[in-house]
Amino acid sequence: MAWAPNHLARAFRHSTRVVSVPETALEISLRAVEDQLKICGHKRDADVFELFLSQKELTEVIDLSRFKKLKYLWLHHNKLHGITFLTKNYCLTELYLNNNAIFEIEGLHSLPSLHILLLHHNELTDIDATVKELKGMLNLKSLSLYQNPLCQYNLYRLYIIYHLPGVELLDRNQVTEKERRSMITIFNHKKAHIVQSIAFRGKVDASWNPRSPFKQKPAQRIPPDFSFANNVDKTVFDDPEDAVFVRSMKRSAMAITCLNWDTVPTREEKYLDEKGTESAQMLTITLR
């Protein structure tokens, strides 16, 4: 029976084996942060200016308010659903959140220094809530939102440009002056109505609902008795919008009148009296 003590010892070790407990999402996040601090050699939180936490399979992130001077944060290619962990990082200038599962960005308004924000390839659906959260970022210059459900809204790009006029690069494309003029015409109702009133003596409803599909107006027909450039047309319209349409189709005429210098004698001609005493003539040029 000499083998009994060894057998009992093995059985005892087997019975007291420690079962490992899976890490929680916050513990995984904390470990990822600590690993980065070790890689960069940071010993104090005040020395941390950047954190690279991409491709860590993170679903949550610990509160990062301890890093008061954090300026660059990479969190792309994870599994995040929100960004509530960013509340007091006032120095943050670049934030990379693309390729996650984020469906709301509540809390971003507390980042006034943000200059670059990448949010493409996420699950943002509410364009109004997104714009409301980004409105206070006066320093935001580069923004990406493509491959989000909200991009399916009608005139999405112009809507973002109108509400975030400081953005210069949207979805990797430069914001043009033509787009800025177009968004004023569509969304700045008061200014658009004034311009249209001056042009056509009427107001056109330029309201827009981002959730409504694009509706094309029915083709308007020109009355049979209408002729182009006929300024004495007396056609009576039942619908005022038809009158605006017809007037817009007319080509305006511009007349320029100036002195015909070929009929004015020079000093020598006056002295020699070669052109007689005929008066100078006026020359009129009409452009359409």
mmCIF file of C-alpha atoms in Angstrom, residues 15 23 43 48 54-55 81 100 119 139 152 177 180 196 206 213 216 237 274-275 288:
data_model
loop_
_atom_site.group_PDB
_atom_site.id
_atom_site.type_symbol
_atom_site.label_atom_id
_atom_site.label_comp_id
_atom_site.label_asym_id
_atom_site.label_seq_id
_atom_site.Cartn_x
_atom_site.Cartn_y
_atom_site.Cartn_z
ATOM 1 C CA SER A 15 -9.640 18.797 -5.664
ATOM 2 C CA GLU A 23 -12.514 38.902 -17.080
ATOM 3 C CA LYS A 43 4.654 56.185 -15.109
ATOM 4 C CA VAL A 48 -0.027 60.445 -21.319
ATOM 5 C CA SER A 54 -7.632 49.749 -31.515
ATOM 6 C CA GLN A 55 -8.354 46.093 -32.400
ATOM 7 C CA HIS A 81 -21.759 50.773 -28.441
ATOM 8 C CA ASN A 100 -17.427 49.939 -34.114
ATOM 9 C CA LEU A 119 -17.224 57.821 -36.904
ATOM 10 C CA ASN A 139 -12.872 73.536 -33.625
ATOM 11 C CA GLN A 152 -29.461 57.318 -46.220
ATOM 12 C CA GLU A 177 -18.411 76.798 -51.874
ATOM 13 C CA ARG A 180 -22.383 75.994 -48.958
ATOM 14 C CA GLN A 196 -36.889 84.341 -54.288
ATOM 15 C CA ALA A 206 -38.008 75.292 -49.070
ATOM 16 C CA PRO A 213 -37.993 60.567 -49.455
ATOM 17 C CA GLN A 216 -39.933 65.209 -57.690
ATOM 18 C CA PHE A 237 -52.721 81.569 -64.552
ATOM 19 C CA GLU A 274 -14.534 117.296 -93.310
ATOM 20 C CA LYS A 275 -17.527 115.753 -91.470
ATOM 21 C CA ARG A 288 -30.680 88.595 -74.174
#
